[in-house]
Amino acid sequence: MTVNDGLHPERCILVTGGAGYIGSHTSLQLLLDGYKVVIMDNLINSCEEAVRRVVDLAGKQGENLLFYKVDLCNKAAVEAVFDLHQFDAVIHFAGLKAVGESCAKPLPYYINNILGTLNLLDVMNTRNCKKFVFSSSATVYGQPESVPVTEESRLYVLNPYGRTKLQVEEMMRDITAADPDWRTIVLRYFNPVGAHPSGRLGEDPQGIPNNLMPFVQQVAVGRRKELTVFGNDYDTKDGTGVRDYIHVQDLATGHSAALHKLFTTPDIGCTAYNLGTGKGTSVLEIVAAFEKAAGLKIPLRIADRRPGDCSVVFTATDKAGKELGWKAQNGIDEMCRDQWKWASNNPNGYRPVQEQPIDLKAVANGNHEAVMSKDIVV
Amino acid sequence: MTVNDGLHPERCILVTGGAGYIGSHTSLQLLLDGYKVVIMDNLINSCEEAVRRVVDLAGKQGENLLFYKVDLCNKAAVEAVFDLHQFDAVIHFAGLKAVGESCAKPLPYYINNILGTLNLLDVMNTRNCKKFVFSSSATVYGQPESVPVTEESRLYVLNPYGRTKLQVEEMMRDITAADPDWRTIVLRYFNPVGAHPSGRLGEDPQGIPNNLMPFVQQVAVGRRKELTVFGNDYDTKDGTGVRDYIHVQDLATGHSAALHKLFTTPDIGCTAYNLGTGKGTSVLEIVAAFEKAAGLKIPLRIADRRPGDCSVVFTATDKAGKELGWKAQNGIDEMCRDQWKWASNNPNGYRPVQEQPIDLKAVANGNHEAVMSKDIVV
């Protein structure tokens, strides 16, 4: 690893889950910003090809990236990486993230998302590495009572996935309050969509997608027959649900802004920021924008509302704007353009052929390989 | 270990934290009820002498007890014990429990109480051992809005200790809802006091006690000069705070009742029960009862109210009475009588001389010995 002469010489950031959707885009952004980046990822819901492409896209800065295949549930492996690097901060993306699956199989969610995080925090604490950006989610607001959602809106969660996010937030508030050396920023993402403008990085969900955009994409590339729209009788402009979609590239710059804030604000404590555009977009508007970007028609099927879904969710953007100096730059047209470029260039995601879905039992049992690349074995 | 011919032949119960205050009394009760008992305890806030006394007090049934010095943070050690025994159920007491300390050092609380529990649940799940009694606390009700507190009262917590209890409760609700093979009973204790009537088992807090009764006891035996009473201007009978004290022997029979309920109720799901007497007792009433039992005077000092303390807390007892067929048998006089017998017979608790307070850093780092007794090494 060479020392770069960019904006952040010598600063080395650990990115857990850096091979995943938001993690890969953020890792690329950090490299371009001049950071050194070390990725830890267990690759159970991501793949090393994403990391290779991050290196490519970073050009000369790609030399500043290292990747370790490590499961955070294996504390000895985490410690081994900390033995090799002095991290200035950690951005913690790693975790399982499918709401429906978390209801069916909560234990692996608690083990991966909570136990894994506690191993990481324990090692960080021991090594005196106490700057932390945590990937949370708008899901911690449950069904918001009013919009826009602000960072002070009521927190309550409706499923085990959301609970893992809220529980880590609670832990971080306590840990940061007790020890002023800790600096924590919690980022609550609204609905991440889109892909890197090159079309080389994007979301590659295994199994059935959980969110609207990957569904639209799979219909567009012919992997699914039609898009099911759940409810067209909401009290919204066109009757379909309204959400706050945010381009993954804007999330990447949001993480970079959060990192800057951490380094420059000793009294940040544990502070949460919503990351969204502040604009609500309906399902039918997304479909129309995607059809325009792709130049094709998305067949729709209208179904009943899903229990638990609410009609309109979007965020206030004031706090992130004022305190992080960050604002989303991309609108729905850019999101769909880049989503389609990724989709059409990579109809099977990062994999040349379709692989098996993840074996959650194996996840629950923690019996993943702990062997890391770069000649490190624990 | 011999197979007993009592009420529960062949049934083997894992008791984590079985060397602790409530754990030791419950382990004795289970032995007398005819269960086989295996204790796992890391002994960081308890000692093996308590286990030896349980064996003594159990008489012939003492043969049915095994003890392993195991920290739940060491998953391999937990697995090694499960390799040797087939458990029919687990009663999970193990955890750190001092509110004030949890505010000052939350990370070890999350690691011991959450990570330790997740290791245990993961191993239980893998071995198909899915009957679980969890030690929770009335602390999950925060400052109750009204009394009596029922199991449906609002849950919210005021400190990291309470948060670890509530988070495990939340996990258990999700895990039990997703897999009908799991049967979980959550027991929310009010204020455990008293000791075994023999005077040979009791509470042996390290460092400064957190609760009223150990303070009273330490003043009585001359280890402290006076008892500080926080607030005598509450809207109660004598101006001091009112709580629901419960004899530890009643808690022990409460756990036995919960275990019986687990074995006989396939659809128990995840059910919570409050364990208390249903009676409120003021600080001054406790002091008077203790003075009567001990035949001495407790010097008092009145101080300001503590922020966060509420005036009156006591529980409803209907649910535990009806569904567990359990009711507390001991009143405040028995509690003070047995507390005094324990105190006067064991002025230094289980230890002949005073030892150092626990090193929480060592706890946080998980670097406890994993070596177990009974010739088992992992």
Short mmCIF file of C-alpha atoms in Angstrom, two decimals, chain A residues 75 79 102-107 110-111 114-115 118-119 121-122 125-126 159-160 163 166-168 170-172 174-179 182 363-366, chain B residues 75 79 102-107 110-111 114-115 118-119 121-122 125-126 159-160 163 166-168 170-172 174-179 182 363-366:
data_model
loop_
_atom_site.label_atom_id
_atom_site.label_comp_id
_atom_site.label_asym_id
_atom_site.label_seq_id
_atom_site.Cartn_x
_atom_site.Cartn_y
_atom_site.Cartn_z
CA LYS A 75 -13.43 -11.84 16.52
CA GLU A 79 -8.28 -8.61 15.65
CA SER A 102 -35.38 -11.03 9.23
CA CYS A 103 -38.94 -11.87 10.29
CA ALA A 104 -38.56 -15.47 9.15
CA LYS A 105 -35.03 -15.94 10.54
CA PRO A 106 -34.34 -13.36 13.23
CA LEU A 107 -31.50 -15.19 14.98
CA TYR A 110 -29.17 -10.66 15.62
CA ILE A 111 -25.96 -12.65 15.33
CA ILE A 114 -25.51 -7.24 16.74
CA LEU A 115 -22.91 -9.80 17.75
CA LEU A 118 -20.12 -5.85 19.31
CA ASN A 119 -17.02 -7.79 18.24
CA LEU A 121 -16.67 -2.28 18.83
CA ASP A 122 -14.78 -4.35 21.36
CA ASN A 125 -12.20 0.07 21.91
CA THR A 126 -9.20 -2.03 22.83
CA ASN A 159 -39.33 -5.96 12.34
CA PRO A 160 -36.13 -7.68 13.50
CA ARG A 163 -34.58 -3.73 15.61
CA LEU A 166 -32.12 0.62 16.46
CA GLN A 167 -30.36 -1.53 19.07
CA VAL A 168 -26.93 -0.64 17.67
CA GLU A 170 -28.93 2.72 21.32
CA MET A 171 -25.64 1.03 22.19
CA MET A 172 -23.67 3.72 20.39
CA ASP A 174 -24.60 4.86 25.57
CA ILE A 175 -21.01 4.05 24.62
CA THR A 176 -20.37 7.54 23.25
CA ALA A 177 -21.99 9.22 26.27
CA ALA A 178 -19.76 7.26 28.64
CA ASP A 179 -16.45 7.87 26.87
CA TRP A 182 -15.78 8.02 21.01
CA VAL A 363 -24.63 -17.70 8.63
CA ALA A 364 -26.38 -18.44 11.92
CA ASN A 365 -23.77 -20.97 12.85
CA GLY A 366 -21.00 -18.54 12.04
CA LYS B 75 -18.56 -19.53 22.37
CA GLU B 79 -20.23 -25.42 22.77
CA SER B 102 -23.57 0.29 33.23
CA CYS B 103 -23.80 4.06 32.66
CA ALA B 104 -20.09 4.51 33.26
CA LYS B 105 -18.99 1.45 31.27
CA PRO B 106 -21.73 0.43 28.85
CA LEU B 107 -19.57 -1.57 26.43
CA TYR B 110 -23.42 -4.94 26.00
CA ILE B 111 -20.68 -7.50 25.50
CA ILE B 114 -25.96 -9.20 24.73
CA LEU B 115 -23.04 -10.87 22.99
CA LEU B 118 -26.39 -14.40 21.51
CA ASN B 119 -23.61 -16.97 21.79
CA LEU B 121 -28.88 -18.71 21.85
CA ASP B 122 -26.84 -19.64 18.81
CA ASN B 125 -30.52 -23.22 18.41
CA THR B 126 -27.92 -25.40 16.73
CA ASN B 159 -29.88 3.10 31.47
CA PRO B 160 -27.64 0.65 29.58
CA ARG B 163 -31.38 -1.64 27.77
CA LEU B 166 -35.06 -5.06 27.08
CA GLN B 167 -33.01 -5.83 23.97
CA VAL B 168 -32.77 -9.51 24.90
CA GLU B 170 -37.08 -8.05 22.08
CA MET B 171 -34.80 -10.63 20.48
CA MET B 172 -36.60 -13.45 22.25
CA ASP B 174 -38.75 -12.22 17.47
CA ILE B 175 -36.94 -15.55 17.71
CA THR B 176 -39.89 -17.27 19.38
CA ALA B 177 -42.39 -15.78 16.91
CA ALA B 178 -40.37 -17.09 13.96
CA ASP B 179 -39.83 -20.64 15.23
CA TRP B 182 -38.86 -22.05 20.87
CA VAL B 363 -14.49 -8.18 31.14
CA ALA B 364 -14.77 -5.93 28.12
CA ASN B 365 -11.88 -7.64 26.44
CA GLY B 366 -13.38 -11.01 27.10
#
